[in-house]
């Protein structure tokens, strides 16, 4: 499908966009004020307190639930950089796959938020045992953010780079 919003032309890119010319950035840059604030917010989530493996597992499971090939493709690469194997990345899209308990908790958070818009008491209790308060908040916000981003990318018809 054709993009509903065309990416900003290269001659209008700022320094960040020149260094990161992905369509998600070049498209959202069409709204400069929103783009600037979103970059800061997204940057906090990508460089937050969560272990990179946990962050990427949560994002990949969210991309799977949201049916977002764009988020999936970019975060499969980042997941590998965070130490996920190709088999683990493929297993994210198989809800019945077996995972270590630590990974299962992260995936369960994404599942609970997708299916119920909330965490079960059991998931919350397990989350409290594993993460401090900022980590718990960050994981929930991370899943919510990537759910929103997947919806925006789909609606604007942002194309995956070749």
Short mmCIF file of C-alpha atoms in Angstrom, two decimals:
data_model
loop_
_atom_site.label_atom_id
_atom_site.label_comp_id
_atom_site.label_asym_id
_atom_site.label_seq_id
_atom_site.Cartn_x
_atom_site.Cartn_y
_atom_site.Cartn_z
CA UNK A 1 0.00 0.00 0.00
CA UNK A 2 1.05 3.54 -0.65
CA UNK A 3 2.08 5.60 2.38
CA UNK A 4 -0.65 7.91 3.60
CA UNK A 5 2.06 10.30 4.75
CA UNK A 6 5.16 10.53 2.61
CA UNK A 7 8.53 10.62 4.36
CA UNK A 8 10.15 14.01 4.66
CA UNK A 9 12.57 14.65 1.75
CA UNK A 10 16.27 14.30 2.63
CA UNK A 11 16.99 18.01 2.18
CA UNK A 12 14.65 18.68 5.14
CA UNK A 13 16.15 16.12 7.55
CA UNK A 14 17.68 17.22 10.85
CA UNK A 15 20.97 15.75 12.09
CA UNK A 16 19.30 12.87 13.93
CA UNK A 17 17.25 11.90 10.88
CA UNK A 18 20.34 12.11 8.65
CA UNK A 19 22.06 9.66 10.98
CA UNK A 20 18.93 7.45 11.22
CA UNK A 21 17.12 7.65 7.87
CA UNK A 22 14.49 5.02 8.66
CA UNK A 23 10.97 5.68 7.43
CA UNK A 24 9.55 5.81 10.95
CA UNK A 25 11.72 8.87 11.61
CA UNK A 26 11.41 10.52 8.21
CA UNK A 27 7.62 10.16 8.34
CA UNK A 28 7.06 11.36 11.91
CA UNK A 29 9.43 14.28 11.23
CA UNK A 30 6.55 15.78 9.23
CA UNK A 31 5.20 16.90 12.62
CA UNK A 32 8.33 18.59 14.05
CA UNK A 33 7.07 19.33 17.58
CA UNK A 34 5.61 15.87 18.08
CA UNK A 35 8.66 14.25 16.50
CA UNK A 36 11.08 16.05 18.81
CA UNK A 37 9.19 15.05 21.95
CA UNK A 38 8.61 11.50 20.72
CA UNK A 39 12.33 11.04 20.03
CA UNK A 40 13.11 12.00 23.61
CA UNK A 41 10.43 9.71 25.02
CA UNK A 42 11.44 6.80 22.79
CA UNK A 43 15.09 7.38 23.62
CA UNK A 44 14.37 7.04 27.33
CA UNK A 45 12.64 3.71 26.68
CA UNK A 46 15.43 2.38 24.44
CA UNK A 47 18.13 3.42 26.91
CA UNK A 48 16.21 2.88 30.12
CA UNK A 49 16.75 0.71 33.15
CA UNK A 50 15.51 -2.58 31.71
CA UNK A 51 18.03 -5.15 30.52
CA UNK A 52 18.29 -4.92 26.71
CA UNK A 53 17.18 -8.55 26.32
CA UNK A 54 14.01 -7.92 28.34
CA UNK A 55 13.28 -4.73 26.43
CA UNK A 56 13.62 -6.41 23.04
CA UNK A 57 11.58 -9.47 24.06
CA UNK A 58 8.76 -7.18 25.19
CA UNK A 59 8.92 -5.12 21.99
CA UNK A 60 9.01 -8.19 19.73
CA UNK A 61 6.04 -9.81 21.48
CA UNK A 62 4.17 -6.50 21.18
CA UNK A 63 5.06 -6.28 17.47
CA UNK A 64 3.77 -9.84 17.05
CA UNK A 65 0.48 -9.03 18.80
CA UNK A 66 0.08 -5.78 16.87
CA UNK A 67 0.88 -7.39 13.53
CA UNK A 68 3.65 -4.87 12.88
CA UNK A 69 6.26 -6.09 10.39
CA UNK A 70 7.99 -2.70 10.66
CA UNK A 71 8.55 -2.88 14.41
CA UNK A 72 9.35 -6.59 14.16
CA UNK A 73 12.05 -6.14 11.50
CA UNK A 74 13.84 -3.34 13.30
CA UNK A 75 13.66 -4.96 16.71
CA UNK A 76 14.66 -8.41 15.49
CA UNK A 77 17.97 -6.76 14.59
CA UNK A 78 18.15 -4.96 17.94
CA UNK A 79 17.19 -8.21 19.68
CA UNK A 80 20.15 -9.97 18.11
CA UNK A 81 22.37 -7.14 19.30
CA UNK A 82 20.88 -7.65 22.79
CA UNK A 83 21.84 -11.33 22.72
CA UNK A 84 18.68 -13.01 21.46
CA UNK A 85 19.28 -15.89 19.09
CA UNK A 86 17.45 -16.29 15.79
CA UNK A 87 15.57 -19.24 17.28
CA UNK A 88 14.49 -17.17 20.28
CA UNK A 89 13.34 -14.34 18.03
CA UNK A 90 11.30 -16.76 15.93
CA UNK A 91 9.85 -18.30 19.11
CA UNK A 92 8.45 -14.94 20.25
CA UNK A 93 5.63 -15.42 17.75
CA UNK A 94 4.78 -18.85 19.17
CA UNK A 95 2.80 -18.34 22.40
CA UNK A 96 3.26 -21.98 23.40
CA UNK A 97 7.08 -21.88 23.13
CA UNK A 98 9.01 -22.80 26.25
CA UNK A 99 11.05 -20.00 27.83
CA UNK A 100 13.15 -19.57 30.96
CA UNK A 101 11.03 -18.14 33.77
CA UNK A 102 12.66 -14.69 33.50
CA UNK A 103 11.84 -14.42 29.78
CA UNK A 104 8.36 -15.88 30.28
CA UNK A 105 7.54 -13.07 32.70
CA UNK A 106 8.45 -10.39 30.15
CA UNK A 107 6.39 -12.13 27.47
CA UNK A 108 3.50 -12.55 29.92
CA UNK A 109 3.46 -8.81 30.59
CA UNK A 110 3.09 -8.16 26.84
CA UNK A 111 0.43 -10.88 26.57
CA UNK A 112 -1.60 -9.61 29.54
CA UNK A 113 -1.53 -6.04 28.27
CA UNK A 114 -2.51 -7.13 24.77
CA UNK A 115 -5.38 -9.41 25.76
CA UNK A 116 -6.73 -7.62 28.85
CA UNK A 117 -5.25 -4.13 28.85
CA UNK A 118 -4.06 -4.88 32.38
CA UNK A 119 -1.79 -7.26 34.26
CA UNK A 120 -3.15 -10.15 36.26
CA UNK A 121 -2.37 -10.08 39.96
CA UNK A 122 -0.06 -13.06 39.46
CA UNK A 123 1.89 -11.28 36.72
CA UNK A 124 2.12 -8.12 38.83
CA UNK A 125 3.38 -10.08 41.85
CA UNK A 126 6.05 -11.76 39.73
CA UNK A 127 6.98 -8.38 38.28
CA UNK A 128 7.39 -6.98 41.81
CA UNK A 129 9.72 -9.86 42.67
CA UNK A 130 11.93 -9.16 39.65
CA UNK A 131 11.98 -5.41 39.04
CA UNK A 132 12.13 -2.32 41.17
CA UNK A 133 9.29 0.21 40.89
CA UNK A 134 10.84 2.21 38.02
CA UNK A 135 11.47 -1.05 36.13
CA UNK A 136 7.86 -2.14 36.53
CA UNK A 137 6.61 1.21 35.28
CA UNK A 138 9.07 1.20 32.40
CA UNK A 139 8.09 -2.26 31.18
CA UNK A 140 4.38 -1.41 31.14
CA UNK A 141 5.03 1.92 29.39
CA UNK A 142 7.34 0.20 26.89
CA UNK A 143 4.64 -2.27 25.83
CA UNK A 144 2.02 0.47 25.66
CA UNK A 145 4.31 2.71 23.61
CA UNK A 146 5.12 0.03 21.03
CA UNK A 147 1.43 -0.88 20.79
CA UNK A 148 0.73 2.77 19.97
CA UNK A 149 3.65 3.00 17.56
CA UNK A 150 2.53 -0.11 15.67
CA UNK A 151 -0.93 1.41 15.27
CA UNK A 152 0.54 4.70 14.00
CA UNK A 153 2.85 2.95 11.53
CA UNK A 154 0.01 0.81 10.19
CA UNK A 155 -2.41 3.74 9.90
CA UNK A 156 0.10 6.03 8.18
CA UNK A 157 1.17 3.09 5.97
CA UNK A 158 4.85 3.59 6.81
CA UNK A 159 6.81 1.29 4.52
CA UNK A 160 9.55 -1.02 5.71
CA UNK A 161 12.91 -0.09 4.24
CA UNK A 162 14.44 -2.48 1.75
#
